[in-house]
């Protein structure tokens, strides 16, 4: 992302940019910054295309059109599916070496196949930026900066508590920060009590609590958490996926603990916040390696049972939670 920042600062733009990845906040932020930097708010030399079925010849024709009383024309293409490979995207890939100096193409996509011709063409003739979920230390610095601009202070411990509730989605973090700032109007220090009072625990954190309940044989509590997630309209198969991911993470931590690694080393190696690594280490101690493997296999079996129609998705997760090893 350093390249993007430098291009925006220097106002020296490449012929094509691709923003992709699962961090929606960063994609939206850089999309808006590039749009403002290239057009300066001018709508006359700005063209926007969205969704499947976009007319590629129309884009090419517009790209060859000189901007009206401006240096650049910006063409923004969003969620087109062009980067899955094949189709009319091939002609876009062939066109990229010939984009006029007066045109800038900006693609913002959710799904990207890095083997596609268009992706490779953007990398060669422009710049492709993958927006991934940020590491905990980066999120903590960013969140502290947002608070500082509002005259708020927060300790490292309280920040850890805050991020343990919000997860790593920057859009959600910003929303929860806004709530904290409003809640603490007239005070400059944010406390643990403030975080507990207004911040909503995200789905992934409820999954964490569910695994803790399973490890301590608190089946009723685990079931109650499952019901909470269903009430929040979380699909059972997504809950199953998150449970499987959590057990895989516990297995990784268990193996690193077996090699004598401490919390900070494990956190660094797995790109986890130290407080998260500490919590998973406690969970790992509650299971033998064989038990963790068994739960991982149960998740695989549950998914297979749902896909083959042997079990309803909701029941499959309930049976998984009720299993005791």
XYZ file of C-alpha atoms in Angstrom:
325
model
C 0.000 0.000 0.000
C 3.033 2.230 0.207
C 2.919 2.543 -3.605
C -0.693 3.741 -3.467
C 0.118 6.329 -0.807
C 3.110 7.589 -2.778
C 1.152 7.829 -6.053
C -1.619 9.779 -4.316
C 0.898 12.077 -2.640
C 2.870 12.722 -5.851
C -0.286 12.798 -8.030
C 1.598 10.519 -10.394
C -0.850 7.817 -11.443
C -0.380 4.494 -13.192
C -2.614 3.457 -16.086
C -4.411 0.793 -14.019
C -4.987 -0.139 -10.396
C -6.615 -3.196 -8.822
C -7.839 -3.154 -5.212
C -8.901 -6.575 -3.900
C -8.973 -8.659 -0.751
C -11.214 -9.276 2.255
C -10.609 -6.008 4.130
C -13.568 -3.993 2.826
C -12.735 -0.866 4.817
C -9.291 -0.494 3.240
C -10.655 -1.144 -0.257
C -13.308 1.515 0.203
C -10.839 3.964 1.729
C -8.239 3.661 -1.055
C -10.948 3.647 -3.742
C -12.239 6.982 -2.457
C -8.775 8.463 -2.018
C -7.716 7.495 -5.545
C -10.983 8.787 -6.972
C -10.558 12.158 -5.250
C -6.865 12.401 -6.157
C -7.374 11.587 -9.856
C -10.581 13.556 -10.477
C -10.411 16.277 -7.833
C -14.165 15.882 -7.508
C -14.753 16.402 -11.240
C -17.684 14.247 -12.396
C -17.403 15.142 -16.094
C -14.316 12.968 -16.568
C -15.406 10.150 -14.281
C -17.117 6.947 -15.447
C -18.446 4.223 -13.159
C -19.349 0.605 -14.013
C -20.579 -2.001 -11.533
C -21.603 -5.665 -11.498
C -21.689 -8.484 -14.001
C -22.422 -7.982 -17.689
C -20.481 -4.737 -18.126
C -19.978 -3.732 -21.773
C -16.197 -4.036 -22.279
C -16.124 -2.294 -25.707
C -17.850 0.674 -24.039
C -15.103 0.807 -21.388
C -12.404 0.661 -24.067
C -14.094 3.420 -26.059
C -14.392 5.598 -22.979
C -10.749 4.934 -22.069
C -9.693 6.263 -25.489
C -11.769 9.419 -25.023
C -9.750 12.506 -24.092
C -10.757 14.115 -20.797
C -12.646 17.422 -21.064
C -10.532 20.319 -19.695
C -8.696 18.014 -17.283
C -5.483 15.986 -17.114
C -7.071 12.622 -16.406
C -10.183 10.556 -16.986
C -10.937 7.988 -14.277
C -12.840 4.810 -15.113
C -13.918 2.901 -11.997
C -15.017 -0.732 -12.454
C -16.374 -2.493 -9.370
C -17.322 -6.140 -8.665
C -17.209 -6.997 -12.373
C -15.938 -10.566 -12.074
C -13.406 -9.752 -14.826
C -10.550 -11.190 -12.746
C -11.939 -14.720 -12.668
C -10.408 -15.302 -16.092
C -11.699 -15.757 -19.639
C -14.487 -13.958 -21.455
C -14.305 -10.328 -22.480
C -11.720 -9.702 -19.769
C -9.147 -11.018 -22.255
C -9.628 -7.937 -24.449
C -9.149 -5.700 -21.409
C -5.876 -7.479 -20.642
C -4.699 -6.950 -24.221
C -5.687 -3.269 -24.055
C -3.764 -2.380 -20.871
C -0.366 -1.799 -22.577
C -2.092 0.816 -24.772
C -4.027 2.820 -22.168
C -3.592 6.554 -22.978
C -1.641 8.671 -20.502
C -4.836 10.645 -19.980
C -6.783 7.651 -18.620
C -6.625 5.790 -15.316
C -8.495 2.499 -14.858
C -9.409 1.514 -11.305
C -10.743 -1.995 -10.585
C -12.209 -2.853 -7.177
C -12.976 -6.566 -6.846
C -13.973 -9.179 -4.300
C -12.923 -12.310 -6.198
C -9.593 -12.411 -8.046
C -7.782 -15.297 -9.731
C -4.113 -14.374 -9.710
C -3.577 -16.714 -12.682
C -5.900 -14.677 -14.911
C -4.484 -12.668 -17.833
C -6.090 -9.465 -16.608
C -4.542 -9.763 -13.144
C -1.116 -10.366 -14.641
C -1.597 -7.426 -17.022
C -2.521 -5.051 -14.186
C 0.531 -6.213 -12.225
C 2.760 -5.609 -15.239
C 1.382 -2.295 -16.471
C -0.199 -0.894 -13.313
C -0.448 -1.846 -9.657
C -2.416 -4.575 -7.821
C -2.978 -4.073 -4.086
C -4.336 -6.886 -1.938
C -6.195 -5.504 1.074
C -5.849 -8.132 3.806
C -6.981 -8.136 7.414
C -4.476 -6.137 9.457
C -2.377 -7.565 12.261
C -3.442 -6.771 15.862
C -0.557 -4.349 16.514
C -1.449 -2.338 13.391
C -5.129 -2.278 14.343
C -4.274 -1.117 17.871
C -2.127 1.762 16.527
C -4.813 2.766 14.040
C -7.625 2.644 16.626
C -5.531 4.596 19.152
C -4.893 7.214 16.447
C -8.636 7.559 15.769
C -9.248 8.060 19.500
C -6.343 10.507 19.852
C -7.809 12.746 17.141
C -10.924 12.993 19.330
C -8.848 13.783 22.425
C -9.271 10.310 23.913
C -6.685 8.107 25.634
C -6.722 4.337 26.122
C -4.328 1.925 27.839
C -2.837 -1.082 26.075
C -4.844 -3.426 28.303
C -8.145 -1.697 27.506
C -7.274 -1.685 23.804
C -6.711 -5.457 24.011
C -10.151 -5.857 25.593
C -11.697 -3.633 22.913
C -10.150 -5.600 20.012
C -11.078 -8.912 21.646
C -14.710 -7.812 21.285
C -14.600 -6.157 17.867
C -12.476 -8.655 15.936
C -10.232 -7.472 13.092
C -12.794 -5.961 10.706
C -11.829 -2.277 10.411
C -15.341 -1.138 9.476
C -16.683 -2.710 12.650
C -13.812 -1.324 14.743
C -14.539 2.206 13.483
C -18.241 1.796 14.277
C -17.455 0.644 17.829
C -14.945 3.506 18.273
C -17.675 5.991 17.339
C -19.893 4.485 20.038
C -17.089 4.721 22.611
C -16.327 8.353 21.710
C -19.994 9.323 22.097
C -20.394 7.336 25.316
C -17.370 9.007 26.965
C -18.332 12.573 26.036
C -16.732 14.918 28.568
C -14.054 12.396 29.610
C -10.658 11.852 27.993
C -9.767 8.345 29.266
C -11.574 5.239 28.000
C -11.831 2.446 30.568
C -12.557 -1.277 30.563
C -16.001 -0.460 31.964
C -16.737 1.788 28.964
C -15.799 -0.992 26.545
C -17.948 -3.528 28.389
C -20.851 -1.092 28.472
C -21.152 -0.233 24.778
C -19.107 -2.611 22.590
C -20.801 -5.598 20.982
C -19.046 -8.971 21.035
C -18.646 -10.242 17.478
C -19.582 -13.676 16.148
C -15.999 -14.990 16.141
C -15.704 -14.144 19.848
C -18.895 -16.072 20.617
C -17.339 -19.017 18.770
C -14.299 -18.674 21.030
C -16.552 -18.780 24.115
C -18.372 -21.791 22.643
C -15.096 -23.722 22.283
C -14.189 -22.814 25.874
C -17.567 -24.169 27.020
C -17.027 -27.370 24.996
C -13.549 -27.840 26.506
C -14.934 -27.483 30.049
C -17.830 -29.869 29.234
C -20.419 -27.077 29.656
C -22.690 -28.374 26.909
C -25.710 -26.281 27.985
C -23.672 -23.062 27.834
C -22.256 -24.030 24.424
C -25.782 -24.722 23.155
C -27.003 -21.370 24.521
C -24.219 -19.593 22.627
C -25.196 -21.515 19.495
C -28.809 -20.365 19.924
C -27.552 -16.767 20.329
C -25.742 -17.011 17.004
C -28.799 -18.455 15.273
C -30.869 -15.584 16.706
C -28.349 -13.208 15.126
C -29.182 -14.887 11.772
C -25.794 -16.607 11.491
C -26.118 -19.608 9.108
C -25.304 -22.956 10.787
C -22.740 -23.782 8.070
C -20.829 -20.556 8.745
C -20.860 -21.396 12.467
C -19.501 -24.856 11.594
C -16.759 -23.279 9.482
C -15.744 -20.955 12.358
C -15.696 -23.839 14.853
C -13.472 -25.860 12.497
C -11.156 -22.866 12.013
C -10.902 -22.385 15.775
C -9.980 -26.027 16.387
C -7.356 -25.836 13.624
C -5.892 -22.786 15.356
C -5.886 -24.595 18.709
C -4.037 -27.479 17.040
C -1.374 -25.112 15.660
C -0.909 -23.506 19.066
C -0.758 -26.925 20.772
C 2.029 -28.018 18.414
C 4.040 -24.825 18.984
C 3.601 -25.152 22.758
C 4.943 -28.686 22.436
C 8.088 -27.184 20.910
C 8.555 -25.027 23.992
C 7.477 -21.714 22.450
C 6.137 -18.983 24.742
C 3.117 -16.740 24.240
C 4.919 -13.890 22.457
C 6.683 -16.274 20.047
C 3.437 -18.107 19.251
C 1.615 -14.783 18.759
C 4.312 -13.574 16.369
C 4.483 -16.849 14.434
C 0.697 -17.144 13.945
C 0.120 -13.364 13.601
C -2.132 -13.212 16.658
C -2.507 -10.547 19.316
C -0.665 -11.699 22.486
C -3.925 -11.731 24.496
C -5.562 -13.937 21.840
C -2.565 -16.288 21.801
C -2.808 -16.509 25.594
C -6.490 -17.451 25.453
C -5.906 -20.105 22.792
C -3.012 -21.522 24.827
C -5.440 -22.012 27.722
C -7.863 -23.782 25.383
C -5.054 -25.936 23.996
C -4.213 -27.093 27.520
C -7.815 -28.294 27.937
C -7.513 -30.780 25.069
C -5.127 -33.563 24.179
C -3.831 -33.466 20.608
C -5.960 -36.539 19.872
C -9.096 -34.767 21.115
C -8.384 -31.748 18.904
C -7.885 -34.031 15.883
C -11.170 -35.739 16.750
C -13.058 -32.432 16.769
C -11.452 -31.383 13.476
C -12.603 -34.689 11.955
C -16.067 -34.217 13.464
C -16.302 -30.856 11.693
C -15.357 -32.492 8.390
C -17.890 -35.297 8.947
C -20.620 -32.800 9.880
C -20.032 -30.786 6.706
C -20.101 -33.957 4.606
C -23.337 -35.117 6.288
C -25.039 -31.815 5.461
C -23.805 -31.745 1.866
C -25.000 -35.307 1.224
C -28.374 -34.651 2.839
C -27.884 -37.055 5.749
C -28.335 -34.315 8.353
C -29.954 -30.887 8.491
C -27.351 -28.150 8.976
C -28.674 -26.996 12.358
C -28.789 -30.537 13.782
C -25.282 -31.318 12.471
C -23.809 -28.457 14.521
C -25.849 -29.404 17.593
C -24.483 -32.973 17.461
C -20.956 -31.623 17.100
C -21.355 -29.428 20.186
C -22.855 -32.271 22.209
C -19.956 -34.642 21.458
C -17.638 -35.297 24.402
C -14.094 -36.590 23.980
